Amino acid sequence: MTTPSLSSIRERVLAGERLSLEDGLVLYDPATSLQEVGVLANIVRERVNGNKAYYNINTHLNPTNVCVYRCTFCAFRADLRSEKGYVMSDEQILARGQEAVDNGCTEMHIVGGLHHVKDYDWYVNVLRILHNAYPDLHLKGWTGVEINWFEFLTKKSVRQILQELMEAGLGSMPGGGAEIFHPEVRSKICEHKADAHNWLDIHRTAHELGLKTNCTMLYGHIESAYHRVDHLIRLRELQDETGGFQTFIPLAFHPENTGLSHIKKSSAIMDLRTMAVSRLMLDNIPHIKAYWIMLGIGTAQTALAYGADDLDGTVRHELIYHDAGATTPELLTVPQIQRLIVEAGREPVERDTLYRRIERDAANPAAWTVGEQILAAV
Ligand code: V47
């Protein structure tokens, strides 16, 4: 197979045609101008989402950091008996719900460790108590890795587990735990946890049940461009089947306090290229998120011209990246996030987790109502 030229890739992007693995490798080649890749990604970004850039008002909850797994890239986890380990009480969890509601959050993003001793009901209870107390707060919770752990704990089917979690209040699933699907990499960075087949199958079942999910890729560690493009294509294939992914989030590896601390943090060039390649390869996923906590504010803002259309949220209580050395602030205010978007020449739109427009009353900004569904042209 001959290597495709950038001009042939450009023609196919302009014609709305699908790109191949070989195309993805050309786009990732440092010899291919980042600016040109960015221009192409921006064309697709504007075709799909116009000039809008989305954000939400959200908070994170990590009910425990105690985890049976020892993924080499993770700085957040703790051993069962380590001083760093914690488990939140129901009262602490509910206080976080109250704080979220008082601050006008529409979403709580819930993930954590796979605790050695806590049973499945404990995880279901986290959702149930929050949902009963704060029914309007959308609970985006538990990654495919946690669902796989619940399968192991309960011997129930994925379908049954997801149905039970939905009954308890689960509104959607975040995209974590995907890392890099290819076994050459996965076996080295997280050998015990859900493999590519398990992760994808759990998201397939979620989509069949009507649950929207996100998807991610952890890059900038031991993987090659081939592994990254292979990962994107596997996500694209599942999306062809189900259409259930809302947003893709490329996650740059942060090395501090991890088992891979000898690796240098990825550069802004790599971050922008990955954003752009993701937009170009994932022609069927509506949104590409520049997660400012992980990218840094400057790169996230710039990414709005390199394929991204979403900055995630105002965020509070983020631990996974801050434990791994992220120097971004703990939260952004709404005026700050809106200013970043306006400065980038985009129109800020507040959305909820399911990409419906959020309307707020200026006199009482903690109160909100749900407006129309946002449609992306994929
Ligand atoms: O699965 C863990 C990654 C993920 C590190 O769905 C690390 O809207 C870099 O998935 N350096 C969790 N990355 C975060 C996540 C996420 C974030 C924001 C929005 C959404 C969404 C999902 O973070 C993990 C792993 O891939 N991660 N440790 C680290 N040291």
CSV table of C-alpha atoms and ligand atoms in Angstrom, one decimal:
chain,number,residue,atom,x,y,z
A,1,MET,CA,0.0,0.0,0.0
A,2,THR,CA,1.4,3.4,-0.9
A,3,THR,CA,1.4,6.2,1.6
A,4,PRO,CA,-1.5,8.6,1.0
A,5,SER,CA,-0.5,12.2,0.2
A,6,LEU,CA,-1.8,15.1,2.4
A,7,SER,CA,-3.5,16.6,-0.7
A,8,SER,CA,-5.4,13.4,-1.3
A,9,ILE,CA,-6.4,13.4,2.4
A,10,ARG,CA,-7.5,17.0,2.0
A,11,GLU,CA,-9.7,16.2,-1.0
A,12,ARG,CA,-11.4,13.3,0.8
A,13,VAL,CA,-12.0,15.4,4.0
A,14,LEU,CA,-13.5,18.2,1.8
A,15,ALA,CA,-15.7,15.5,0.1
A,16,GLY,CA,-16.8,14.2,3.5
A,17,GLU,CA,-15.2,10.8,2.9
A,18,ARG,CA,-14.0,8.5,5.6
A,19,LEU,CA,-10.2,8.4,6.4
A,20,SER,CA,-8.2,5.1,6.7
A,21,LEU,CA,-5.6,3.9,9.2
A,22,GLU,CA,-2.9,4.9,6.7
A,23,ASP,CA,-4.4,8.4,6.5
A,24,GLY,CA,-4.3,8.7,10.3
A,25,LEU,CA,-0.7,7.7,10.3
A,26,VAL,CA,0.1,10.5,7.8
A,27,LEU,CA,-1.8,13.0,9.9
A,28,TYR,CA,0.2,12.0,12.9
A,29,ASP,CA,3.6,12.2,11.1
A,30,PRO,CA,5.6,15.1,12.5
A,31,ALA,CA,6.6,15.9,8.9
A,32,THR,CA,2.9,16.7,8.1
A,33,SER,CA,2.3,20.3,8.9
A,34,LEU,CA,0.3,20.7,12.1
A,35,GLN,CA,-1.3,23.8,10.7
A,36,GLU,CA,-2.6,22.0,7.7
A,37,VAL,CA,-4.0,19.2,9.8
A,38,GLY,CA,-5.5,21.8,12.1
A,39,VAL,CA,-7.2,23.6,9.2
A,40,LEU,CA,-8.7,20.3,8.0
A,41,ALA,CA,-10.0,19.5,11.5
A,42,ASN,CA,-11.4,23.0,11.8
A,43,ILE,CA,-13.4,22.5,8.6
A,44,VAL,CA,-14.9,19.3,10.0
A,45,ARG,CA,-15.5,20.9,13.4
A,46,GLU,CA,-17.4,23.8,11.8
A,47,ARG,CA,-19.3,21.5,9.5
A,48,VAL,CA,-20.4,19.4,12.5
A,49,ASN,CA,-20.9,22.0,15.2
A,50,GLY,CA,-20.8,25.4,13.5
A,51,ASN,CA,-19.2,28.2,15.6
A,52,LYS,CA,-20.6,26.9,18.9
A,53,ALA,CA,-18.4,25.9,21.8
A,54,TYR,CA,-20.1,24.0,24.6
A,55,TYR,CA,-19.5,23.9,28.3
A,56,ASN,CA,-21.4,22.7,31.4
A,57,ILE,CA,-21.6,23.4,35.1
A,58,ASN,CA,-20.4,20.3,36.8
A,59,THR,CA,-18.6,18.7,39.7
A,60,HIS,CA,-16.7,15.5,40.3
A,61,LEU,CA,-17.2,12.9,43.0
A,62,ASN,CA,-14.6,10.2,43.6
A,63,PRO,CA,-16.2,8.2,46.5
A,64,THR,CA,-13.1,6.1,47.1
A,65,ASN,CA,-9.5,6.0,45.7
A,66,VAL,CA,-8.9,2.5,47.1
A,67,CYS,CA,-8.3,0.3,44.1
A,68,VAL,CA,-7.5,-3.4,43.6
A,69,TYR,CA,-5.8,-2.5,40.3
A,70,ARG,CA,-2.3,-0.9,39.9
A,71,CYS,CA,-2.5,0.8,36.5
A,72,THR,CA,1.0,2.2,35.9
A,73,PHE,CA,-0.3,5.5,34.7
A,74,CYS,CA,-2.5,6.3,37.7
A,75,ALA,CA,-1.5,8.6,40.6
A,76,PHE,CA,-4.9,8.6,42.2
A,77,ARG,CA,-5.3,5.1,43.4
A,78,ALA,CA,-4.4,3.9,46.9
A,79,ASP,CA,-3.8,0.5,48.6
A,80,LEU,CA,-6.4,-0.8,51.0
A,81,ARG,CA,-4.4,0.0,54.1
A,82,SER,CA,-2.4,3.0,52.9
A,83,GLU,CA,-2.7,6.4,54.6
A,84,LYS,CA,-3.7,8.0,51.4
A,85,GLY,CA,-6.7,5.7,51.0
A,86,TYR,CA,-10.2,7.0,51.7
A,87,VAL,CA,-13.9,6.1,51.4
A,88,MET,CA,-16.5,8.8,51.6
A,89,SER,CA,-19.5,8.3,54.0
A,90,ASP,CA,-23.1,8.7,52.8
A,91,GLU,CA,-23.2,12.1,54.6
A,92,GLN,CA,-20.1,13.3,52.8
A,93,ILE,CA,-21.5,12.2,49.4
A,94,LEU,CA,-24.8,13.9,50.1
A,95,ALA,CA,-23.0,17.1,51.1
A,96,ARG,CA,-21.3,17.1,47.8
A,97,GLY,CA,-24.7,16.8,46.1
A,98,GLN,CA,-26.0,19.7,48.1
A,99,GLU,CA,-22.9,21.8,47.2
A,100,ALA,CA,-23.5,20.9,43.5
A,101,VAL,CA,-27.1,22.0,43.5
A,102,ASP,CA,-26.3,25.2,45.5
A,103,ASN,CA,-23.8,26.1,42.8
A,104,GLY,CA,-26.1,25.4,39.9
A,105,CYS,CA,-24.4,22.2,38.7
A,106,THR,CA,-26.4,20.2,36.2
A,107,GLU,CA,-24.0,17.2,36.3
A,108,MET,CA,-22.0,15.1,38.7
A,109,HIS,CA,-19.2,13.0,37.2
A,110,ILE,CA,-18.7,10.0,39.5
A,111,VAL,CA,-15.8,7.6,39.2
A,112,GLY,CA,-13.5,6.0,41.7
A,113,GLY,CA,-11.4,3.0,42.7
A,114,LEU,CA,-12.4,-0.6,42.7
A,115,HIS,CA,-12.4,-1.1,46.4
A,116,HIS,CA,-11.2,-4.5,47.8
A,117,VAL,CA,-14.0,-4.8,50.3
A,118,LYS,CA,-16.9,-2.6,49.2
A,119,ASP,CA,-19.6,-4.7,47.5
A,120,TYR,CA,-21.7,-3.9,44.4
A,121,ASP,CA,-24.6,-2.5,46.6
A,122,TRP,CA,-22.3,0.1,48.0
A,123,TYR,CA,-21.7,1.5,44.4
A,124,VAL,CA,-25.4,1.3,43.6
A,125,ASN,CA,-26.2,3.1,46.8
A,126,VAL,CA,-23.9,6.1,45.9
A,127,LEU,CA,-26.2,6.7,42.9
A,128,ARG,CA,-29.4,6.0,44.7
A,129,ILE,CA,-28.9,8.4,47.6
A,130,LEU,CA,-27.8,11.2,45.3
A,131,HIS,CA,-30.6,10.6,42.9
A,132,ASN,CA,-33.3,10.4,45.6
A,133,ALA,CA,-32.0,13.7,47.2
A,134,TYR,CA,-31.2,15.6,44.0
A,135,PRO,CA,-33.3,14.2,41.2
A,136,ASP,CA,-32.4,17.0,38.7
A,137,LEU,CA,-28.7,16.5,39.1
A,138,HIS,CA,-27.5,14.3,36.2
A,139,LEU,CA,-25.3,11.4,37.4
A,140,LYS,CA,-22.7,10.5,34.8
A,141,GLY,CA,-21.1,7.6,36.6
A,142,TRP,CA,-18.9,4.5,36.6
A,143,THR,CA,-16.7,3.7,33.7
A,144,GLY,CA,-16.7,0.5,31.7
A,145,VAL,CA,-13.9,-0.7,34.0
A,146,GLU,CA,-16.2,-0.4,37.0
A,147,ILE,CA,-19.0,-2.1,35.2
A,148,ASN,CA,-16.7,-5.0,34.4
A,149,TRP,CA,-15.7,-5.1,38.1
A,150,PHE,CA,-19.4,-5.3,39.1
A,151,GLU,CA,-19.8,-8.2,36.7
A,152,PHE,CA,-17.0,-10.0,38.5
A,153,LEU,CA,-18.4,-9.2,41.9
A,154,THR,CA,-22.0,-10.2,41.2
A,155,LYS,CA,-21.8,-12.6,38.3
A,156,LYS,CA,-24.7,-10.7,36.8
A,157,SER,CA,-24.9,-9.8,33.1
A,158,VAL,CA,-23.8,-6.3,32.0
A,159,ARG,CA,-27.3,-5.6,30.8
A,160,GLN,CA,-28.8,-6.4,34.2
A,161,ILE,CA,-26.1,-4.4,36.0
A,162,LEU,CA,-26.7,-1.4,33.8
A,163,GLN,CA,-30.5,-1.7,34.2
A,164,GLU,CA,-30.1,-1.7,38.0
A,165,LEU,CA,-27.8,1.3,37.9
A,166,MET,CA,-30.2,3.2,35.7
A,167,GLU,CA,-33.1,2.4,38.1
A,168,ALA,CA,-30.9,3.8,40.9
A,169,GLY,CA,-30.3,7.0,39.0
A,170,LEU,CA,-27.5,6.6,36.5
A,171,GLY,CA,-28.1,9.1,33.6
A,172,SER,CA,-25.1,8.4,31.4
A,173,MET,CA,-21.5,6.9,31.5
A,174,PRO,CA,-18.2,8.8,31.3
A,175,GLY,CA,-15.6,7.7,28.8
A,176,GLY,CA,-12.8,6.6,31.2
A,177,GLY,CA,-11.0,3.3,31.3
A,178,ALA,CA,-10.5,3.0,27.5
A,179,GLU,CA,-6.8,4.0,27.7
A,180,ILE,CA,-5.2,2.3,24.6
A,181,PHE,CA,-7.1,-0.7,23.4
A,182,HIS,CA,-4.2,-2.4,21.5
A,183,PRO,CA,-3.0,-5.4,23.6
A,184,GLU,CA,0.7,-4.5,23.0
A,185,VAL,CA,0.1,-1.4,25.1
A,186,ARG,CA,-2.8,-2.4,27.3
A,187,SER,CA,-0.9,-5.5,28.7
A,188,LYS,CA,1.9,-3.2,29.9
A,189,ILE,CA,-0.1,-0.3,31.4
A,190,CYS,CA,-3.2,-2.0,32.9
A,191,GLU,CA,-2.9,-5.7,32.3
A,192,HIS,CA,-5.6,-6.9,34.7
A,193,LYS,CA,-8.5,-4.6,34.0
A,194,ALA,CA,-11.3,-4.8,31.4
A,195,ASP,CA,-9.7,-5.5,27.9
A,196,ALA,CA,-10.7,-3.7,24.7
A,197,HIS,CA,-13.5,-6.3,24.0
A,198,ASN,CA,-15.0,-6.0,27.5
A,199,TRP,CA,-14.9,-2.2,27.4
A,200,LEU,CA,-16.4,-1.9,24.0
A,201,ASP,CA,-19.0,-4.5,24.7
A,202,ILE,CA,-20.1,-2.7,27.9
A,203,HIS,CA,-20.6,0.5,26.0
A,204,ARG,CA,-22.5,-1.4,23.2
A,205,THR,CA,-24.9,-2.7,25.8
A,206,ALA,CA,-25.3,0.7,27.4
A,207,HIS,CA,-26.1,2.2,24.0
A,208,GLU,CA,-28.6,-0.6,23.4
A,209,LEU,CA,-30.3,0.3,26.6
A,210,GLY,CA,-30.5,4.0,25.5
A,211,LEU,CA,-27.8,5.2,27.8
A,212,LYS,CA,-25.5,7.7,26.2
A,213,THR,CA,-21.8,7.4,26.9
A,214,ASN,CA,-18.5,9.1,26.2
A,215,CYS,CA,-15.2,7.6,25.1
A,216,THR,CA,-11.5,8.5,25.7
A,217,MET,CA,-8.0,7.7,24.7
A,218,LEU,CA,-5.0,8.0,27.1
A,219,TYR,CA,-2.0,9.1,25.0
A,220,GLY,CA,1.5,10.3,25.5
A,221,HIS,CA,3.0,7.3,27.3
A,222,ILE,CA,4.4,4.1,25.7
A,223,GLU,CA,2.0,4.0,22.7
A,224,SER,CA,2.9,4.7,19.1
A,225,ALA,CA,0.9,6.6,16.4
A,226,TYR,CA,-0.3,3.2,15.1
A,227,HIS,CA,-1.8,2.3,18.5
A,228,ARG,CA,-3.6,5.7,18.7
A,229,VAL,CA,-5.1,5.5,15.2
A,230,ASP,CA,-6.1,1.8,15.8
A,231,HIS,CA,-7.8,2.9,19.0
A,232,LEU,CA,-9.8,5.7,17.2
A,233,ILE,CA,-10.9,3.2,14.5
A,234,ARG,CA,-12.2,0.7,17.1
A,235,LEU,CA,-14.3,3.5,18.6
A,236,ARG,CA,-15.5,4.6,15.2
A,237,GLU,CA,-16.6,1.0,14.4
A,238,LEU,CA,-18.7,0.7,17.5
A,239,GLN,CA,-20.2,4.2,16.8
A,240,ASP,CA,-21.2,2.9,13.3
A,241,GLU,CA,-23.1,0.1,15.0
A,242,THR,CA,-24.8,2.0,17.9
A,243,GLY,CA,-24.5,5.8,17.6
A,244,GLY,CA,-24.4,6.0,21.4
A,245,PHE,CA,-21.2,7.9,21.9
A,246,GLN,CA,-21.7,11.6,22.5
A,247,THR,CA,-18.2,12.9,23.0
A,248,PHE,CA,-14.6,11.8,22.5
A,249,ILE,CA,-12.0,13.1,25.0
A,250,PRO,CA,-8.3,12.6,24.2
A,251,LEU,CA,-6.5,12.5,27.6
A,252,ALA,CA,-2.9,13.5,27.7
A,253,PHE,CA,-0.8,11.4,30.1
A,254,HIS,CA,0.4,13.3,33.3
A,255,PRO,CA,3.4,11.5,34.6
A,256,GLU,CA,4.0,12.9,38.1
A,257,ASN,CA,3.5,10.4,41.0
A,258,THR,CA,2.9,7.5,38.6
A,259,GLY,CA,4.7,4.3,37.7
A,260,LEU,CA,5.7,6.0,34.4
A,261,SER,CA,7.2,9.2,36.0
A,262,HIS,CA,10.3,8.9,33.7
A,263,ILE,CA,8.1,9.8,30.7
A,264,LYS,CA,7.9,13.5,29.7
A,265,LYS,CA,4.5,15.1,29.6
A,266,SER,CA,3.2,15.5,26.0
A,267,SER,CA,3.8,18.8,24.3
A,268,ALA,CA,1.1,21.3,23.2
A,269,ILE,CA,2.0,20.3,19.6
A,270,MET,CA,1.2,16.7,20.3
A,271,ASP,CA,-2.0,17.7,22.2
A,272,LEU,CA,-3.3,19.8,19.3
A,273,ARG,CA,-2.3,17.2,16.7
A,274,THR,CA,-4.2,14.5,18.7
A,275,MET,CA,-7.2,16.7,19.0
A,276,ALA,CA,-7.2,17.4,15.2
A,277,VAL,CA,-6.5,13.8,14.2
A,278,SER,CA,-9.4,12.7,16.5
A,279,ARG,CA,-11.8,15.1,14.9
A,280,LEU,CA,-10.8,13.9,11.4
A,281,MET,CA,-10.9,10.1,12.1
A,282,LEU,CA,-14.0,10.1,14.3
A,283,ASP,CA,-16.4,11.3,11.6
A,284,ASN,CA,-19.4,9.8,13.3
A,285,ILE,CA,-18.9,11.1,16.9
A,286,PRO,CA,-20.7,14.5,17.4
A,287,HIS,CA,-18.4,16.2,19.9
A,288,ILE,CA,-14.7,16.4,20.6
A,289,LYS,CA,-13.8,17.7,24.1
A,290,ALA,CA,-10.7,19.7,25.1
A,291,TYR,CA,-10.7,18.9,28.8
A,292,TRP,CA,-9.0,22.0,30.1
A,293,ILE,CA,-8.1,20.4,33.5
A,294,MET,CA,-5.8,18.0,31.6
A,295,LEU,CA,-4.6,20.2,28.6
A,296,GLY,CA,-4.1,23.4,30.5
A,297,ILE,CA,-6.3,26.4,29.8
A,298,GLY,CA,-4.1,27.9,26.9
A,299,THR,CA,-4.0,24.6,24.9
A,300,ALA,CA,-7.7,23.9,25.6
A,301,GLN,CA,-8.6,27.3,24.3
A,302,THR,CA,-6.4,26.9,21.2
A,303,ALA,CA,-7.9,23.4,20.6
A,304,LEU,CA,-11.2,25.1,19.8
A,305,ALA,CA,-9.6,25.8,16.4
A,306,TYR,CA,-8.1,22.3,16.1
A,307,GLY,CA,-11.2,20.2,16.1
A,308,ALA,CA,-12.6,20.6,19.6
A,309,ASP,CA,-16.1,22.0,20.2
A,310,ASP,CA,-16.4,21.4,24.0
A,311,LEU,CA,-14.4,22.5,27.0
A,312,ASP,CA,-16.1,20.1,29.6
A,313,GLY,CA,-17.2,22.1,32.6
A,314,THR,CA,-16.5,24.6,35.3
A,315,VAL,CA,-15.5,21.5,37.4
A,316,ARG,CA,-14.8,21.2,41.1
A,317,HIS,CA,-13.2,18.5,43.2
A,318,GLU,CA,-11.1,17.0,40.4
A,319,LEU,CA,-8.5,14.6,41.8
A,320,ILE,CA,-7.3,12.2,39.1
A,321,TYR,CA,-5.2,14.9,37.2
A,322,HIS,CA,-4.3,17.0,40.2
A,323,ASP,CA,-2.8,13.9,41.9
A,324,ALA,CA,-0.8,13.4,38.8
A,325,GLY,CA,0.7,16.9,38.8
A,326,ALA,CA,-1.8,19.0,36.9
A,327,THR,CA,-1.3,22.7,37.6
A,328,THR,CA,-4.6,23.9,36.3
A,329,PRO,CA,-7.0,25.6,38.8
A,330,GLU,CA,-9.5,23.6,40.8
A,331,LEU,CA,-12.3,25.3,39.0
A,332,LEU,CA,-13.2,27.9,36.4
A,333,THR,CA,-16.1,30.3,36.9
A,334,VAL,CA,-18.8,30.7,34.2
A,335,PRO,CA,-17.5,34.2,33.2
A,336,GLN,CA,-14.0,32.7,32.9
A,337,ILE,CA,-15.0,29.8,30.7
A,338,GLN,CA,-17.2,32.0,28.5
A,339,ARG,CA,-14.4,34.5,28.1
A,340,LEU,CA,-12.0,31.8,26.9
A,341,ILE,CA,-14.6,30.7,24.3
A,342,VAL,CA,-15.4,34.3,23.1
A,343,GLU,CA,-11.6,35.1,22.9
A,344,ALA,CA,-11.3,32.0,20.7
A,345,GLY,CA,-13.9,33.5,18.3
A,346,ARG,CA,-16.6,31.0,19.2
A,347,GLU,CA,-20.1,31.3,20.6
A,348,PRO,CA,-20.4,29.9,24.2
A,349,VAL,CA,-23.4,27.6,24.8
A,350,GLU,CA,-24.1,26.0,28.1
A,351,ARG,CA,-25.4,22.5,27.7
A,352,ASP,CA,-26.4,19.7,30.0
A,353,THR,CA,-24.8,16.2,29.9
A,354,LEU,CA,-27.2,15.1,27.1
A,355,TYR,CA,-26.4,18.2,25.0
A,356,ARG,CA,-29.6,20.1,25.6
A,357,ARG,CA,-29.3,23.9,25.9
A,358,ILE,CA,-29.5,25.2,29.4
A,359,GLU,CA,-31.3,28.4,30.1
A,360,ARG,CA,-30.5,30.4,33.3
A,361,ASP,CA,-32.2,33.3,35.0
A,362,ALA,CA,-29.7,36.1,35.5
A,363,ALA,CA,-31.3,37.0,38.9
A,364,ASN,CA,-30.9,33.4,40.2
A,365,PRO,CA,-28.0,31.7,38.3
A,366,ALA,CA,-28.2,28.5,40.4
A,367,ALA,CA,-31.6,27.8,38.9
A,368,TRP,CA,-31.9,26.4,35.4
A,369,THR,CA,-34.3,24.9,32.8
A,370,VAL,CA,-33.6,22.6,30.0
A,371,GLY,CA,-34.0,24.0,26.5
A,372,GLU,CA,-33.9,22.4,23.0
A,373,GLN,CA,-31.7,19.4,22.0
A,374,ILE,CA,-28.4,20.5,20.3
A,375,LEU,CA,-28.0,18.8,17.0
A,376,ALA,CA,-24.6,18.0,15.5
A,377,ALA,CA,-24.2,17.3,11.8
A,378,VAL,CA,-22.6,13.8,11.9
B,1,V47,O1,-9.6,6.4,32.6
B,1,V47,C1,-5.7,8.4,34.9
B,1,V47,C2,-7.1,8.9,32.8
B,1,V47,C3,-9.3,8.8,33.0
B,1,V47,C4,-4.0,9.6,34.5
B,1,V47,O2,-16.4,11.3,30.0
B,1,V47,C5,-4.9,9.8,33.5
B,1,V47,O3,-16.8,13.4,30.0
B,1,V47,C6,-3.5,11.2,32.4
B,1,V47,O4,-12.1,9.5,31.7
B,1,V47,N1,-2.5,11.1,33.4
B,1,V47,C7,-10.4,9.3,33.8
B,1,V47,N2,-4.6,10.6,32.4
B,1,V47,C8,-10.9,10.7,33.3
B,1,V47,C9,-11.9,10.5,32.3
B,1,V47,C10,-12.7,11.7,31.9
B,1,V47,C11,-12.3,13.0,32.1
B,1,V47,C12,-13.0,14.1,31.7
B,1,V47,C13,-14.3,13.9,31.1
B,1,V47,C14,-14.7,12.6,30.9
B,1,V47,C15,-16.1,12.4,30.3
B,1,V47,C16,-13.9,11.5,31.2
B,1,V47,O5,-8.2,9.6,33.3
B,1,V47,C17,-8.8,7.4,33.2
B,1,V47,C18,-7.4,7.4,32.6
B,1,V47,O6,-7.6,7.2,31.2
B,1,V47,N3,-5.9,9.0,33.7
B,1,V47,N4,-4.5,8.8,35.4
B,1,V47,C19,-2.8,10.3,34.4
B,1,V47,N5,-1.8,10.2,35.3
